[in-house]
Short mmCIF file of C-alpha atoms in Angstrom, two decimals:
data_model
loop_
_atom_site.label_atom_id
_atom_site.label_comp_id
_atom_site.label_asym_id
_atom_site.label_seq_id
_atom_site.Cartn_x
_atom_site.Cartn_y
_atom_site.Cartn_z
CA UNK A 1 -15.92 -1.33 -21.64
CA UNK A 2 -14.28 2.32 -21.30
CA UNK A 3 -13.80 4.23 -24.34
CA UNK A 4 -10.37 3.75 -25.40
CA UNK A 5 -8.10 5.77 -28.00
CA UNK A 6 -5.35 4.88 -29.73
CA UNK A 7 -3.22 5.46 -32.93
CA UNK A 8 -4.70 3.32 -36.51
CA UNK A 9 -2.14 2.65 -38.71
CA UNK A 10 -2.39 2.38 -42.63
CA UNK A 11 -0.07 -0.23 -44.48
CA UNK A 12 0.30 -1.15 -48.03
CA UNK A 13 -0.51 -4.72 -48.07
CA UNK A 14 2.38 -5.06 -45.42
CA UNK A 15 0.11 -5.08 -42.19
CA UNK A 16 0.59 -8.50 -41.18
CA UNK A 17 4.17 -7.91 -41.32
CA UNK A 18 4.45 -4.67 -39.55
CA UNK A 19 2.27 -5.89 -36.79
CA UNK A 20 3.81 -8.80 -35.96
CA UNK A 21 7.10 -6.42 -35.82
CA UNK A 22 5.29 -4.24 -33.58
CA UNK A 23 4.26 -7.40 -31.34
CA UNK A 24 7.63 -8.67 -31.21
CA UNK A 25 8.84 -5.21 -30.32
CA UNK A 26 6.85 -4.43 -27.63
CA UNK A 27 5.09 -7.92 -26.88
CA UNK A 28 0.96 -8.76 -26.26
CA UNK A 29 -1.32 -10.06 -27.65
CA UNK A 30 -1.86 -9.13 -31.61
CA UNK A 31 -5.28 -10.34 -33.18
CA UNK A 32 -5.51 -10.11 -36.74
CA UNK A 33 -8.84 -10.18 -39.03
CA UNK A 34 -8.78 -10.34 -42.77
CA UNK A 35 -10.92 -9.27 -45.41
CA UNK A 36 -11.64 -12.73 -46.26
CA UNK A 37 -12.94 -13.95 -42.76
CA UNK A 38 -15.49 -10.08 -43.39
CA UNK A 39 -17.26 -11.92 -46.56
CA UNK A 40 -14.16 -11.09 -49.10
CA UNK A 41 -13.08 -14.69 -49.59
CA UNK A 42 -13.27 -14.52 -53.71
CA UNK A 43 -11.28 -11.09 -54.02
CA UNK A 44 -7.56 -10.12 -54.20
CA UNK A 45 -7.76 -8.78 -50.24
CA UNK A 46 -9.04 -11.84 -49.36
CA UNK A 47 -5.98 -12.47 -46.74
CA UNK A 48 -4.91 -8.92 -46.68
CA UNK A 49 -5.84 -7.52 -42.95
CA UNK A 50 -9.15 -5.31 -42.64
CA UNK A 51 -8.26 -4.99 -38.52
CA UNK A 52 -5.12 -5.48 -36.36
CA UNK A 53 -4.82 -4.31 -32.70
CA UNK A 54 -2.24 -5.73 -30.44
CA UNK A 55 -2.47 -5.13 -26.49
CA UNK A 56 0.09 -4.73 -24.80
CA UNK A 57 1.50 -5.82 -21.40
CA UNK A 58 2.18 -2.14 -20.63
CA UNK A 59 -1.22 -0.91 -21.40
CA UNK A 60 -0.59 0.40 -25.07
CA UNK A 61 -3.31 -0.70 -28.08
CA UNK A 62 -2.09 0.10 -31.31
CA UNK A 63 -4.22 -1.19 -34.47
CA UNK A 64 -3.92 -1.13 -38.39
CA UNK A 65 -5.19 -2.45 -41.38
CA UNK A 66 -3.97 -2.54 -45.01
CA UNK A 67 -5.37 0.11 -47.20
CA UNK A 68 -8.16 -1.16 -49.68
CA UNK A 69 -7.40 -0.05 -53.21
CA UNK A 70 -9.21 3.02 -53.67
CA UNK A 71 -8.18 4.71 -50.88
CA UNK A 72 -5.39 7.09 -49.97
CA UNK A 73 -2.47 6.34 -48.39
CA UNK A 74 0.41 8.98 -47.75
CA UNK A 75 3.78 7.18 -45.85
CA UNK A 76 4.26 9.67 -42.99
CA UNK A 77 0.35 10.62 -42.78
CA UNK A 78 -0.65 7.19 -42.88
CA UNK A 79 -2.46 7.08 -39.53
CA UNK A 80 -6.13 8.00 -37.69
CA UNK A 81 -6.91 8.44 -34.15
CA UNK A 82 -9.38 6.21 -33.43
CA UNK A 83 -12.01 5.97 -30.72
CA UNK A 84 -13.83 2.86 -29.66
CA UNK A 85 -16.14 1.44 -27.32
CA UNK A 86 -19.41 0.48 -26.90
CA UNK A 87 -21.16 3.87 -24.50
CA UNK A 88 -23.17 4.48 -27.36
CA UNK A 89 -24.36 8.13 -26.05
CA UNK A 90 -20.73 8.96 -25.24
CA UNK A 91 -19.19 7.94 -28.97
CA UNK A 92 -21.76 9.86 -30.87
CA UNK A 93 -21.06 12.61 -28.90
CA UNK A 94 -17.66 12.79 -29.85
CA UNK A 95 -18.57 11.94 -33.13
CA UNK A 96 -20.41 15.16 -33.46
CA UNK A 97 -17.90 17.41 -32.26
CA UNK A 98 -15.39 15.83 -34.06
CA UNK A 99 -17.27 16.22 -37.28
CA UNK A 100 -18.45 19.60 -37.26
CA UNK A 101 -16.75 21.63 -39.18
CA UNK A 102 -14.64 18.86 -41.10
CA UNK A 103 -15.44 16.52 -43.41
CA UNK A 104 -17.28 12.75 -43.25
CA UNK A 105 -15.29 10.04 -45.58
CA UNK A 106 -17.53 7.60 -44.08
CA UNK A 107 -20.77 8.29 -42.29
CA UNK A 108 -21.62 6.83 -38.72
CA UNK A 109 -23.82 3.91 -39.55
CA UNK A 110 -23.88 0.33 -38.86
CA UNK A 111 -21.01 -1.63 -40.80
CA UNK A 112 -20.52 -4.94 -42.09
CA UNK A 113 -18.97 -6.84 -38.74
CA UNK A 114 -21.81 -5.17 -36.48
CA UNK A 115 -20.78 -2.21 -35.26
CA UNK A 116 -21.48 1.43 -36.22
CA UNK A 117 -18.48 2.67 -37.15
CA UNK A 118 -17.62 6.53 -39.02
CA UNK A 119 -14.47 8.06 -40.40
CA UNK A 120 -14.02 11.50 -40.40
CA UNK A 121 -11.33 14.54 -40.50
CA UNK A 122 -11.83 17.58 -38.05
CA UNK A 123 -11.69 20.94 -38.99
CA UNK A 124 -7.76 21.27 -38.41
CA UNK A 125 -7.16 17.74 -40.70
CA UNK A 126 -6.85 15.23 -38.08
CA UNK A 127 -8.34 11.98 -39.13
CA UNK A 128 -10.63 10.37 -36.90
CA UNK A 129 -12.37 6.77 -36.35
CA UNK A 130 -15.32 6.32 -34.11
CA UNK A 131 -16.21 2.67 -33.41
CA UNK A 132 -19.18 1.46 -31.23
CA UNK A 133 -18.84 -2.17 -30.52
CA UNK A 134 -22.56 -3.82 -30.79
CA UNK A 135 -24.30 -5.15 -27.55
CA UNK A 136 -22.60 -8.89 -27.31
CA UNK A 137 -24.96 -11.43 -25.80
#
């Protein structure tokens, strides 16, 4: 798969909502994961979203995820650039030059679903999010 990037959204427990607006708007095909389907079946998130991307027909990928509590969320800077794929090599890289000079919220390393995955803001505050999808068999 080519690296692809795309805007990230941030909602306020609305996600599911605003995504299926977004679908209906522009029309694809919207997946939707929760936190409960990512091991958080017994908490209050449990069918909030933790990832959202919808392709569309005219080649645009926009994704989003409701904002776990604990975490900022501004309306009107509620959004990352994010970066995905699985060239390993190629991600880091970015990841490195993105990084230097900013600040890491959340350090490349191997997450939860599989992937190695990083958050981090560049040194003139644009937030980024590196993904790198794990070999699938």
């Amino acid at each position: 798969m080519a690296s692809r990037l795309n805007p990230y959204l941030s909602f306020d427990g609305d996600a599911r909502q605003a995504l299926e607006f977004y679908k209906h708007v522009f029309g694809g095909t919207l997946a939707l994961n929760t936190f409960g389907e990512a091991g958080q079946a017994d908490t209050p998130l449990a069918d909030k979203i933790m990832h959202g991307m919808l392709e569309t027909p005219g080649g645009f990928t926009l994704m989003g995820a409701d904002t776990p509590p604990g975490m900022d969320r501004t309306p009107g800077t509620n959004f990352s650039v994010s970066l995905s794929g699985d060239d390993e090599t190629e991600l880091r890289g970015y990841w490195e030059k993105l990084s230097e000079g900013g600040s890491v919220a959340v350090p490349l390393e191997k997450q939860m679903w599989g992937d190695v995955f990083g958050m981090c803001t560049d040194r003139f505050g644009i937030p980024w999010m590196v993904n790198i999808g794990a070999p699938r068999s």
